[in-house]
Backbone as CSV, one residue per row, in Angstrom:
resi,resn,N_x,N_y,N_z,CA_x,CA_y,CA_z,C_x,C_y,C_z
1,MET,-6.026,-14.947,1.892,-6.445,-14.090,0.795,-5.802,-14.606,-0.483
2,LEU,-6.533,-14.574,-1.540,-6.069,-14.980,-2.852,-5.834,-13.743,-3.697
3,LEU,-4.649,-13.590,-4.230,-4.310,-12.477,-5.113,-3.875,-13.064,-6.437
4,GLN,-4.515,-12.626,-7.525,-4.200,-13.180,-8.832,-4.058,-12.076,-9.869
5,LEU,-2.970,-12.142,-10.631,-2.737,-11.246,-11.760,-2.770,-12.103,-13.017
6,GLU,-3.579,-11.674,-13.985,-3.708,-12.434,-15.221,-3.374,-11.554,-16.420
7,ASN,-2.311,-11.935,-17.129,-1.909,-11.267,-18.365,-1.740,-9.757,-18.171
8,ILE,-1.112,-9.368,-17.061,-0.961,-7.953,-16.690,0.176,-7.294,-17.463
9,SER,-0.111,-6.114,-17.976,0.914,-5.246,-18.551,0.775,-3.884,-17.889
10,LEU,1.905,-3.320,-17.472,1.921,-2.033,-16.780,2.907,-1.096,-17.455
11,GLY,2.616,0.185,-17.360,3.524,1.178,-17.910,2.832,2.507,-18.115
12,PHE,3.479,3.343,-18.911,2.982,4.684,-19.199,2.775,4.820,-20.698
13,PRO,1.832,5.662,-21.118,1.607,5.868,-22.561,2.884,6.317,-23.274
14,LYS,3.086,5.804,-24.470,4.201,6.191,-25.345,5.574,5.880,-24.761
15,GLN,5.633,4.939,-23.812,6.911,4.510,-23.247,6.939,2.982,-23.242
16,PRO,8.135,2.398,-23.201,8.196,0.935,-23.131,7.477,0.431,-21.876
17,ARG,6.849,-0.691,-21.988,6.127,-1.269,-20.848,7.099,-1.672,-19.749
18,LEU,6.651,-1.464,-18.511,7.453,-1.855,-17.358,7.268,-3.339,-17.032
19,LEU,6.113,-3.870,-17.395,5.782,-5.273,-17.156,4.862,-5.696,-18.293
20,SER,5.112,-6.858,-18.891,4.301,-7.303,-20.028,3.802,-8.730,-19.830
21,ASN,2.496,-8.901,-19.982,1.861,-10.219,-19.999,2.250,-11.095,-18.812
22,ALA,2.281,-10.514,-17.631,2.696,-11.244,-16.431,1.503,-11.944,-15.782
23,ASN,1.780,-13.092,-15.209,0.794,-13.860,-14.447,1.387,-14.176,-13.087
24,LEU,0.553,-14.089,-12.054,1.013,-14.345,-10.694,-0.164,-14.815,-9.859
25,LEU,0.058,-15.813,-9.025,-0.956,-16.294,-8.102,-0.324,-16.395,-6.726
26,ILE,-0.889,-15.664,-5.760,-0.427,-15.737,-4.370,-1.630,-16.157,-3.545
27,GLU,-1.561,-17.339,-2.969,-2.719,-17.867,-2.257,-2.821,-17.376,-0.819
28,ASN,-1.705,-17.152,-0.163,-1.751,-16.714,1.227,-0.629,-15.711,1.467
29,PRO,-0.796,-14.473,0.956,0.297,-13.509,1.071,0.520,-13.053,2.508
30,GLY,1.744,-12.769,2.797,2.144,-12.162,4.056,2.846,-10.875,3.698
31,ILE,3.931,-10.592,4.365,4.751,-9.445,3.989,5.695,-9.921,2.898
32,ILE,5.600,-9.297,1.737,6.404,-9.691,0.590,7.276,-8.506,0.188
33,PRO,8.600,-8.659,0.305,9.459,-7.544,-0.104,9.455,-7.391,-1.619
34,LEU,9.579,-6.148,-2.058,9.631,-5.844,-3.483,10.877,-5.004,-3.715
35,PHE,11.837,-5.567,-4.423,13.114,-4.912,-4.650,13.290,-4.562,-6.117
36,GLY,14.057,-3.516,-6.372,14.398,-3.157,-7.747,15.053,-1.795,-7.788
37,LYS,15.754,-1.557,-8.881,16.409,-0.262,-9.077,15.360,0.831,-9.250
38,ASN,15.778,2.070,-9.056,14.885,3.210,-9.275,14.395,3.207,-10.719
39,GLY,13.105,3.474,-10.891,12.540,3.618,-12.220,12.124,2.337,-12.917
40,VAL,12.214,1.186,-12.250,11.848,-0.064,-12.920,10.363,-0.384,-12.819
41,GLY,9.611,0.352,-11.976,8.167,0.159,-11.927,7.604,-0.412,-10.642
42,LYS,8.369,-0.378,-9.568,7.866,-0.907,-8.289,6.621,-0.156,-7.829
43,SER,6.656,1.161,-7.882,5.507,1.961,-7.451,4.323,1.789,-8.390
44,VAL,4.594,1.701,-9.682,3.521,1.480,-10.657,2.831,0.144,-10.355
45,PHE,3.617,-0.883,-10.065,3.095,-2.203,-9.738,2.231,-2.146,-8.477
46,LEU,2.732,-1.502,-7.427,1.977,-1.416,-6.169,0.705,-0.587,-6.327
47,ARG,0.768,0.489,-7.099,-0.428,1.310,-7.341,-1.489,0.507,-8.089
48,ALA,-1.065,-0.340,-9.012,-2.023,-1.192,-9.726,-2.621,-2.228,-8.777
49,LEU,-1.792,-2.828,-7.918,-2.302,-3.813,-6.954,-3.307,-3.200,-5.984
50,ALA,-3.091,-1.936,-5.628,-4.001,-1.254,-4.701,-5.241,-0.712,-5.412
51,GLY,-5.286,-0.827,-6.732,-6.442,-0.342,-7.480,-6.439,1.151,-7.726
52,ILE,-5.291,1.785,-7.541,-5.185,3.231,-7.741,-5.071,3.545,-9.229
53,THR,-4.341,2.718,-9.954,-4.212,2.866,-11.398,-4.634,1.563,-12.071
54,GLN,-4.994,1.669,-13.326,-5.417,0.506,-14.098,-4.240,-0.044,-14.897
55,PRO,-4.156,-1.365,-15.023,-3.133,-1.916,-15.909,-3.444,-1.587,-17.372
56,ILE,-2.439,-1.603,-18.215,-2.640,-1.397,-19.649,-3.504,-2.520,-20.200
57,GLN,-3.239,-3.728,-19.725,-4.067,-4.873,-20.100,-4.046,-5.867,-18.956
58,GLY,-4.988,-6.807,-18.985,-5.060,-7.859,-17.990,-5.969,-7.495,-16.836
59,LYS,-6.024,-8.401,-15.868,-6.872,-8.133,-14.704,-6.194,-8.580,-13.422
60,ILE,-6.567,-7.880,-12.364,-6.084,-8.172,-11.014,-7.296,-8.562,-10.190
61,SER,-7.202,-9.710,-9.516,-8.317,-10.199,-8.706,-7.860,-10.436,-7.274
62,ILE,-8.754,-10.112,-6.349,-8.547,-10.413,-4.926,-9.795,-11.140,-4.463
63,HIS,-9.613,-12.271,-3.845,-10.747,-13.103,-3.421,-11.682,-13.397,-4.598
64,ASN,-11.101,-13.668,-5.764,-11.852,-14.009,-6.981,-12.768,-12.893,-7.486
65,LYS,-12.533,-11.652,-7.056,-13.247,-10.487,-7.598,-12.208,-9.564,-8.205
66,THR,-12.481,-9.092,-9.432,-11.532,-8.167,-10.040,-11.589,-6.827,-9.306
67,LEU,-10.486,-6.086,-9.365,-10.451,-4.777,-8.707,-11.528,-3.851,-9.257
68,ILE,-11.873,-4.017,-10.526,-12.922,-3.185,-11.129,-14.267,-3.443,-10.463
69,GLN,-14.493,-4.661,-9.969,-15.757,-5.014,-9.323,-15.857,-4.479,-7.894
70,LEU,-14.738,-4.101,-7.292,-14.736,-3.639,-5.909,-15.025,-2.146,-5.834
71,ASN,-15.840,-1.744,-4.846,-16.066,-0.316,-4.644,-14.903,0.252,-3.822
72,PRO,-14.784,1.574,-3.718,-13.645,2.169,-3.005,-13.510,1.700,-1.555
73,GLN,-14.616,1.485,-0.855,-14.544,1.014,0.534,-13.970,-0.392,0.607
74,GLU,-14.358,-1.255,-0.323,-13.816,-2.614,-0.342,-12.322,-2.606,-0.662
75,LYS,-11.922,-1.766,-1.599,-10.496,-1.653,-1.922,-9.701,-1.174,-0.712
76,ALA,-10.249,-0.174,-0.008,-9.564,0.376,1.159,-9.427,-0.654,2.270
77,ALA,-10.390,-1.569,2.356,-10.323,-2.611,3.388,-9.262,-3.656,3.066
78,LEU,-8.896,-3.773,1.806,-7.959,-4.806,1.379,-6.529,-4.308,1.205
79,ALA,-6.362,-3.033,0.899,-5.025,-2.540,0.586,-4.868,-1.092,0.994
80,ALA,-3.661,-0.750,1.370,-3.305,0.637,1.639,-2.029,0.933,0.862
81,TYR,-1.891,2.146,0.402,-0.722,2.524,-0.376,-0.170,3.827,0.176
82,MET,1.131,3.841,0.413,1.793,5.070,0.834,2.904,5.346,-0.167
83,SER,2.849,6.485,-0.776,3.807,6.849,-1.810,5.233,6.859,-1.283
84,ALA,6.173,6.575,-2.170,7.588,6.660,-1.809,8.009,8.106,-1.582
85,THR,7.225,9.041,-2.108,7.483,10.454,-1.879,6.854,10.840,-0.549
86,PRO,7.643,11.348,0.398,7.090,11.679,1.713,5.971,12.711,1.622
87,PRO,5.012,12.654,2.562,3.976,13.691,2.616,4.611,15.068,2.789
88,THR,3.905,16.103,2.366,4.487,17.445,2.426,4.610,17.970,3.853
89,SER,3.764,17.520,4.771,3.856,17.976,6.151,4.998,17.258,6.861
90,THR,5.873,18.023,7.503,6.973,17.396,8.247,6.688,17.388,9.744
91,ASN,5.493,17.786,10.131,5.172,17.838,11.554,4.582,16.533,12.076
92,LEU,4.243,15.597,11.211,3.632,14.348,11.639,4.691,13.339,12.059
93,SER,4.374,12.578,13.090,5.264,11.484,13.486,4.959,10.275,12.624
94,VAL,5.834,9.294,12.661,5.613,8.047,11.926,4.281,7.433,12.362
95,GLU,4.010,7.428,13.648,2.762,6.883,14.189,1.543,7.635,13.633
96,GLU,1.628,8.954,13.545,0.511,9.757,13.029,0.273,9.509,11.542
97,ILE,1.349,9.293,10.806,1.200,8.979,9.388,0.479,7.640,9.226
98,ILE,0.855,6.666,10.029,0.191,5.361,9.971,-1.271,5.499,10.384
99,LEU,-1.551,6.359,11.334,-2.924,6.591,11.774,-3.814,7.073,10.621
100,THR,-3.245,7.801,9.670,-4.058,8.254,8.536,-4.635,7.072,7.755
101,GLY,-3.966,5.940,7.805,-4.473,4.742,7.146,-5.664,4.125,7.851
102,ARG,-5.929,4.542,9.082,-7.080,4.033,9.844,-8.301,4.922,9.659
103,GLN,-8.193,5.967,8.871,-9.254,6.960,8.747,-10.600,6.363,8.377
104,ARG,-10.604,5.320,7.561,-11.887,4.746,7.149,-12.624,4.108,8.317
105,PHE,-11.925,3.819,9.433,-12.561,3.238,10.614,-13.025,4.290,11.614
106,ILE,-12.593,5.532,11.410,-12.900,6.614,12.345,-13.922,7.523,11.668
107,SER,-15.150,7.477,12.125,-16.196,8.245,11.442,-16.286,9.668,11.978
108,GLY,-16.584,10.585,11.045,-16.819,11.978,11.424,-15.623,12.614,12.093
109,ILE,-15.901,13.288,13.222,-14.852,14.011,13.931,-14.410,13.273,15.186
110,LYS,-14.701,11.975,15.261,-14.303,11.182,16.427,-12.791,11.072,16.521
111,SER,-12.327,10.903,17.741,-10.912,10.658,17.969,-10.622,9.180,17.785
112,PRO,-9.374,8.838,17.458,-9.027,7.427,17.340,-9.270,6.691,18.661
113,SER,-9.713,5.453,18.556,-10.006,4.640,19.744,-8.771,3.878,20.191
114,THR,-8.883,3.237,21.335,-7.788,2.374,21.798,-7.569,1.229,20.811
115,HIS,-8.645,0.781,20.163,-8.523,-0.261,19.139,-7.688,0.234,17.955
116,ASP,-7.884,1.501,17.553,-7.092,2.080,16.464,-5.614,2.109,16.832
117,TYR,-5.319,2.557,18.046,-3.918,2.620,18.479,-3.314,1.228,18.622
118,ALA,-4.122,0.250,19.029,-3.629,-1.133,19.110,-3.301,-1.656,17.710
119,ALA,-4.132,-1.326,16.731,-3.880,-1.754,15.349,-2.594,-1.107,14.813
120,ILE,-2.378,0.156,15.156,-1.161,0.851,14.731,0.063,0.207,15.367
121,GLU,-0.029,-0.069,16.653,1.087,-0.707,17.359,1.404,-2.068,16.748
122,ASN,0.369,-2.806,16.395,0.550,-4.106,15.756,1.278,-3.948,14.415
123,ALA,0.875,-2.954,13.630,1.531,-2.705,12.342,2.994,-2.308,12.541
124,LEU,3.257,-1.474,13.537,4.631,-1.058,13.827,5.494,-2.249,14.224
125,GLU,4.951,-3.116,15.064,5.691,-4.300,15.512,5.920,-5.272,14.359
126,ASN,4.877,-5.492,13.544,5.007,-6.436,12.427,6.024,-5.991,11.390
127,THR,6.220,-4.687,11.269,7.184,-4.169,10.300,8.532,-3.825,10.936
128,GLY,8.647,-4.007,12.248,9.918,-3.788,12.929,10.317,-2.337,13.074
129,ILE,9.329,-1.423,13.147,9.680,0.002,13.248,9.097,0.670,14.496
130,SER,8.765,-0.118,15.503,8.216,0.456,16.739,9.139,1.497,17.354
131,SER,10.433,1.293,17.204,11.395,2.191,17.840,11.376,3.608,17.271
132,ILE,10.784,3.802,16.090,10.791,5.139,15.488,9.396,5.748,15.423
133,LYS,8.434,5.191,16.131,7.055,5.650,15.978,6.841,7.116,16.365
134,LYS,7.631,7.648,17.265,7.474,9.047,17.685,8.361,10.004,16.892
135,TYR,9.204,9.478,16.008,10.080,10.324,15.204,9.235,11.189,14.279
136,PRO,9.654,12.418,14.058,8.957,13.227,13.053,9.256,12.656,11.672
137,GLN,8.310,12.796,10.775,8.486,12.314,9.410,9.510,13.211,8.743
138,THR,10.651,12.645,8.427,11.720,13.388,7.758,12.355,12.486,6.722
139,GLU,13.185,13.053,5.888,13.895,12.255,4.886,14.688,11.132,5.548
140,SER,15.298,11.408,6.724,16.141,10.387,7.346,15.318,9.190,7.814
141,VAL,14.077,9.422,8.196,13.213,8.290,8.592,12.833,7.488,7.360
142,TYR,12.543,8.153,6.252,12.144,7.457,5.038,13.300,6.733,4.391
143,ALA,14.442,7.401,4.304,15.538,6.865,3.498,16.614,6.173,4.315
144,GLY,16.692,6.461,5.596,17.775,5.939,6.405,17.511,4.561,6.951
145,PRO,18.550,3.928,7.480,18.380,2.602,8.077,17.538,2.701,9.341
146,LEU,16.772,1.658,9.613,15.877,1.641,10.780,16.491,0.842,11.916
147,SER,17.700,1.162,12.303,18.357,0.423,13.380,18.242,1.151,14.688
């Protein structure tokens, strides 16, 4: 997958920009860690990459198509975003929260398939969190070490 940012500026109205005139080309992205202090714009950056918010200026392209050219289904097939703020329900397990990201593959009132659960297991293994998949979603799961 090709991900390209051209002359991107991000931020909020009437506040200093969090990112100005940035350019980035990633030809074959994998898992890329994103580090920074609180309030520096990590979530704003990820929301723009997922097409949830628009940059102040510039364009973001995936597979040589700008995010503006993609319909919501195409965006959902390319990116998923989970807020740093935990969901309000505390009854869901980590596995169930990840399952919500598969919703676009589950039509109507159907139950998740074995393929859906295999995809979830793959995501858990790739991110190294299989050991906590049955844990209830709590602050300690979000903020604590995953050992």
